[in-house]
CSV table of C-alpha atoms in Angstrom, one decimal:
chain,number,residue,atom,x,y,z
U,159,UNK,CA,5.9,12.5,-18.2
U,160,UNK,CA,8.2,9.1,-17.7
U,161,UNK,CA,10.8,9.1,-15.4
U,162,UNK,CA,13.6,6.9,-13.5
U,163,UNK,CA,12.8,6.2,-9.9
U,164,UNK,CA,15.8,7.3,-8.8
U,165,UNK,CA,16.1,10.7,-10.3
U,166,UNK,CA,13.7,13.5,-9.8
U,167,UNK,CA,11.1,15.1,-11.9
U,168,UNK,CA,11.8,18.7,-13.3
U,169,UNK,CA,8.1,19.3,-12.1
U,170,UNK,CA,5.0,17.1,-11.3
U,171,UNK,CA,1.9,18.7,-10.8
U,172,UNK,CA,0.5,16.5,-9.9
U,173,UNK,CA,7.1,-7.1,11.6
U,174,UNK,CA,3.7,-8.4,11.6
U,175,UNK,CA,0.6,-6.7,10.2
U,176,UNK,CA,-2.1,-7.5,12.6
U,177,UNK,CA,0.1,-7.8,15.9
U,178,UNK,CA,0.7,-4.2,16.0
U,179,UNK,CA,-1.4,-1.7,18.4
U,180,UNK,CA,-2.9,1.5,17.0
U,181,UNK,CA,-2.0,4.4,18.8
U,182,UNK,CA,-2.9,8.0,18.5
U,183,UNK,CA,-1.3,10.7,16.9
U,184,UNK,CA,1.5,12.6,18.7
U,185,UNK,CA,3.6,14.5,16.0
U,186,UNK,CA,1.9,14.3,12.5
U,187,UNK,CA,1.8,15.9,9.2
U,188,UNK,CA,-1.2,16.1,7.1
U,189,UNK,CA,-0.9,15.6,3.5
U,190,UNK,CA,-3.3,17.6,1.9
U,191,UNK,CA,-3.9,17.4,-1.8
U,192,UNK,CA,-1.0,19.9,-2.5
U,193,UNK,CA,1.7,17.3,-0.4
U,194,UNK,CA,3.1,17.2,2.9
U,195,UNK,CA,3.5,20.9,4.0
U,196,UNK,CA,1.7,22.1,0.8
U,197,UNK,CA,4.4,21.1,-1.7
U,198,UNK,CA,3.7,20.0,-5.5
U,199,UNK,CA,2.2,16.5,-6.1
U,200,UNK,CA,5.2,14.0,-6.6
U,201,UNK,CA,8.3,13.2,-4.6
U,202,UNK,CA,7.9,14.3,-0.7
U,203,UNK,CA,10.1,15.5,1.5
U,204,UNK,CA,10.6,12.5,3.6
U,205,UNK,CA,13.2,11.7,6.2
U,206,UNK,CA,15.3,8.3,5.6
U,207,UNK,CA,13.1,7.2,2.5
U,208,UNK,CA,11.4,8.4,-0.4
U,209,UNK,CA,7.3,8.7,-1.0
U,210,UNK,CA,5.8,9.8,-4.0
U,211,UNK,CA,2.4,11.1,-3.6
U,212,UNK,CA,-0.8,11.7,-6.7
U,213,UNK,CA,-4.2,12.0,-5.0
U,214,UNK,CA,-5.7,12.1,-8.4
U,215,UNK,CA,-3.3,9.7,-10.6
U,216,UNK,CA,-6.6,8.1,-11.9
U,217,UNK,CA,-10.0,10.2,-13.0
U,218,UNK,CA,-12.7,9.4,-10.9
U,219,UNK,CA,-14.8,7.8,-13.9
U,220,UNK,CA,-11.4,5.4,-14.0
U,221,UNK,CA,-11.1,4.6,-10.9
U,222,UNK,CA,-14.5,3.9,-10.1
U,223,UNK,CA,-14.5,1.7,-13.5
U,224,UNK,CA,-11.4,-0.1,-12.1
U,225,UNK,CA,-12.8,-0.8,-8.9
U,226,UNK,CA,-16.1,-2.6,-10.3
U,227,UNK,CA,-13.8,-4.6,-12.6
U,228,UNK,CA,-11.6,-5.5,-9.5
U,229,UNK,CA,-14.4,-6.4,-7.1
U,230,UNK,CA,-16.1,-8.4,-9.8
U,231,UNK,CA,-12.9,-10.5,-10.8
U,232,UNK,CA,-10.3,-11.0,-8.2
U,233,UNK,CA,-10.4,-14.4,-5.9
U,234,UNK,CA,-11.1,-12.6,-2.3
U,235,UNK,CA,-10.7,-14.1,0.8
U,236,UNK,CA,-10.5,-13.9,4.3
U,237,UNK,CA,-7.5,-15.9,5.5
U,238,UNK,CA,-6.2,-17.2,9.0
U,239,UNK,CA,-3.0,-15.7,10.4
U,240,UNK,CA,-1.1,-15.8,13.4
U,241,UNK,CA,-2.0,-13.0,15.9
U,242,UNK,CA,-0.8,-12.4,19.3
U,243,UNK,CA,0.2,-16.6,19.5
U,244,UNK,CA,-3.4,-17.7,17.9
U,245,UNK,CA,-5.2,-18.4,14.7
U,246,UNK,CA,-7.7,-15.5,14.0
U,247,UNK,CA,-9.2,-14.5,10.3
U,248,UNK,CA,-7.7,-11.2,8.8
U,249,UNK,CA,-9.5,-8.1,9.3
U,250,UNK,CA,-10.0,-7.6,5.8
U,251,UNK,CA,-10.3,-9.5,2.4
U,252,UNK,CA,-7.5,-10.2,0.0
U,253,UNK,CA,-6.4,-11.7,-3.0
U,254,UNK,CA,-2.8,-12.3,-4.4
U,255,UNK,CA,-2.1,-12.1,-7.9
U,256,UNK,CA,1.5,-12.5,-10.1
U,257,UNK,CA,4.2,-14.5,-10.5
U,258,UNK,CA,5.8,-15.5,-7.2
U,259,UNK,CA,5.0,-16.9,-3.7
U,260,UNK,CA,4.9,-14.6,-1.0
U,261,UNK,CA,4.7,-15.3,2.8
U,262,UNK,CA,3.7,-12.8,5.7
U,263,UNK,CA,2.5,-13.1,9.1
U,264,UNK,CA,2.5,-17.1,9.0
U,265,UNK,CA,0.6,-17.1,5.9
U,266,UNK,CA,1.8,-18.4,2.7
U,267,UNK,CA,0.1,-17.3,-0.5
U,268,UNK,CA,0.5,-19.0,-4.0
U,269,UNK,CA,-0.1,-16.3,-6.6
U,270,UNK,CA,-3.3,-16.5,-9.0
U,271,UNK,CA,-2.9,-15.0,-12.4
U,272,UNK,CA,-2.8,-11.3,-13.8
U,273,UNK,CA,-6.2,-9.8,-14.1
U,274,UNK,CA,-6.4,-7.2,-17.6
U,275,UNK,CA,-7.3,-4.5,-14.8
U,276,UNK,CA,-4.1,-5.2,-12.8
U,277,UNK,CA,-1.9,-5.5,-16.1
U,278,UNK,CA,-3.2,-1.9,-17.0
U,279,UNK,CA,-1.9,-0.4,-13.9
U,280,UNK,CA,1.1,-2.1,-13.5
U,281,UNK,CA,1.8,-1.1,-17.1
U,282,UNK,CA,0.9,2.9,-15.7
U,283,UNK,CA,3.2,2.4,-12.5
U,284,UNK,CA,5.8,0.8,-14.6
U,285,UNK,CA,6.2,3.3,-17.2
U,286,UNK,CA,5.8,6.2,-14.5
U,287,UNK,CA,8.4,4.9,-11.8
U,288,UNK,CA,10.8,2.9,-14.3
U,289,UNK,CA,10.8,-0.4,-12.0
U,290,UNK,CA,9.2,-3.8,-12.5
U,291,UNK,CA,6.5,-5.4,-10.4
U,292,UNK,CA,5.9,-8.9,-10.9
U,293,UNK,CA,3.1,-9.2,-8.1
U,294,UNK,CA,0.1,-7.4,-6.4
U,295,UNK,CA,-1.1,-8.0,-3.1
U,296,UNK,CA,-5.5,-6.5,-2.8
U,297,UNK,CA,-7.1,-5.9,-0.1
U,298,UNK,CA,-10.6,-4.7,0.1
U,299,UNK,CA,-11.5,-3.4,3.3
U,300,UNK,CA,-15.4,-3.9,3.5
U,301,UNK,CA,-16.1,-1.0,5.7
U,302,UNK,CA,-14.6,0.9,9.0
U,303,UNK,CA,-13.9,-2.1,10.9
U,304,UNK,CA,-11.6,-3.3,8.6
U,305,UNK,CA,-8.0,-2.1,9.1
U,306,UNK,CA,-4.3,-2.9,8.7
U,307,UNK,CA,-2.3,-2.7,11.7
U,308,UNK,CA,0.8,-0.9,12.1
U,309,UNK,CA,3.7,-2.9,10.3
U,310,UNK,CA,6.6,-2.8,7.8
U,311,UNK,CA,7.0,-4.5,4.5
U,312,UNK,CA,10.4,-5.5,5.2
U,313,UNK,CA,10.2,-9.3,4.2
U,314,UNK,CA,13.3,-10.6,2.8
U,315,UNK,CA,12.1,-11.9,-0.3
U,316,UNK,CA,11.5,-7.7,-0.9
U,317,UNK,CA,14.9,-6.6,-0.7
U,318,UNK,CA,16.7,-4.1,1.2
U,319,UNK,CA,15.2,-1.0,-0.3
U,320,UNK,CA,11.7,-2.7,-1.6
U,321,UNK,CA,9.6,-0.1,-3.8
U,322,UNK,CA,5.4,-0.7,-3.2
U,323,UNK,CA,3.0,1.5,-5.3
U,324,UNK,CA,-0.2,1.2,-3.5
U,325,UNK,CA,-3.3,2.2,-5.4
U,326,UNK,CA,-6.8,3.2,-3.8
U,327,UNK,CA,-9.9,2.5,-4.9
U,328,UNK,CA,-13.2,3.3,-3.9
U,329,UNK,CA,-14.0,4.7,-0.5
U,330,UNK,CA,-11.4,7.3,1.5
U,331,UNK,CA,-9.7,5.9,4.6
U,332,UNK,CA,-6.7,7.4,6.6
U,333,UNK,CA,-3.0,6.2,6.1
U,334,UNK,CA,-0.6,6.6,8.8
U,335,UNK,CA,2.9,6.6,8.5
U,336,UNK,CA,5.2,6.3,11.8
U,337,UNK,CA,9.1,7.0,12.1
U,338,UNK,CA,10.3,3.8,13.9
U,339,UNK,CA,13.0,6.3,16.0
U,340,UNK,CA,11.6,9.9,16.3
U,341,UNK,CA,7.8,8.7,16.6
U,342,UNK,CA,7.1,11.5,13.7
U,343,UNK,CA,4.0,10.7,11.6
U,344,UNK,CA,2.9,11.6,8.3
U,345,UNK,CA,-0.9,11.4,7.3
U,346,UNK,CA,-2.2,11.0,4.2
U,347,UNK,CA,-6.1,10.7,2.8
U,348,UNK,CA,-6.5,7.8,0.1
U,349,UNK,CA,-9.1,8.7,-2.1
U,350,UNK,CA,-10.1,6.7,-5.0
U,351,UNK,CA,-7.7,6.9,-7.8
U,352,UNK,CA,-5.0,8.2,-5.9
U,353,UNK,CA,-1.2,6.6,-6.0
U,354,UNK,CA,1.1,6.7,-2.9
U,355,UNK,CA,4.8,5.3,-4.0
U,356,UNK,CA,7.0,3.8,-0.1
U,357,UNK,CA,10.7,3.6,-1.8
U,358,UNK,CA,14.4,4.1,-0.7
U,359,UNK,CA,14.9,3.1,3.4
U,360,UNK,CA,11.5,3.5,4.0
U,361,UNK,CA,10.4,0.3,4.8
U,362,UNK,CA,13.3,0.0,7.4
U,363,UNK,CA,12.4,3.4,9.5
U,364,UNK,CA,8.9,3.5,9.2
U,365,UNK,CA,5.9,1.7,9.9
U,366,UNK,CA,2.4,2.1,8.3
U,367,UNK,CA,-1.2,1.7,9.0
U,368,UNK,CA,-4.9,1.9,7.7
U,369,UNK,CA,-6.6,2.5,11.3
U,370,UNK,CA,-10.1,1.4,11.9
U,371,UNK,CA,-13.0,3.8,12.2
U,372,UNK,CA,-16.3,4.2,13.7
U,373,UNK,CA,-17.8,6.4,10.6
U,374,UNK,CA,-19.8,4.9,8.1
U,375,UNK,CA,-17.6,3.7,5.3
U,376,UNK,CA,-18.0,2.0,2.0
U,377,UNK,CA,-16.0,-0.5,0.7
U,378,UNK,CA,-12.1,0.4,-0.4
U,379,UNK,CA,-10.0,-1.7,-2.6
U,380,UNK,CA,-6.3,-0.8,-1.7
U,381,UNK,CA,-3.5,-2.7,-4.3
U,382,UNK,CA,0.2,-2.8,-3.6
U,383,UNK,CA,2.6,-3.6,-6.8
U,384,UNK,CA,5.8,-4.8,-5.4
U,385,UNK,CA,8.5,-7.4,-6.6
U,386,UNK,CA,9.4,-10.6,-5.1
U,387,UNK,CA,12.5,-11.6,-5.3
U,388,UNK,CA,14.0,-15.4,-6.0
U,389,UNK,CA,15.2,-16.9,-3.2
U,390,UNK,CA,18.8,-16.6,-4.8
U,391,UNK,CA,18.9,-13.2,-4.8
U,392,UNK,CA,17.2,-12.5,-1.2
U,393,UNK,CA,19.4,-11.4,1.9
């Protein structure tokens, strides 16, 4: 099924990342495989933003194949960033691919070329959502100690209402959203092959995190596709 990001389908079965502290949940809704509050897969009813959820967008076999390809072909690096006024190594591995330069947390990333696997995933997402992605940030969480702190994807180069398509491959990890005003929390279990899309005003009103865990965890690859604006188009 293909449809524009900004029209609902008829039916669908289906600030600084490291500087933010990790807190316990206070008001939280958990997204099961049937979506928030048991609604079908697809666009979820979320205050101040748009959120698309599909826990099985790719089959386990396809997701495993994509994981192996990306794990072996992406130029993984652990780079230093600014955290609490000092330089530390990121708590995960990263690779930036596509067509644009991107800066966050004092780190400027120059793109590596698209790989065949990344292009195949991008084409599927663009057909689904009706938008174009010119870049992707790949994160590799090696174990439960690797994490992403509370943050918003609200850099000027992403525009006012960016569309961020998040693809999960490998180990399942928790993903938590927190509304900045109400402190409401939404939690997703991002299994291999799942797709979560953040759009509309979500990055203005919500933060998100992939928290640490003491549970034994195998590696996970996360891809966040996005469109980086040229300097003349930024506000």
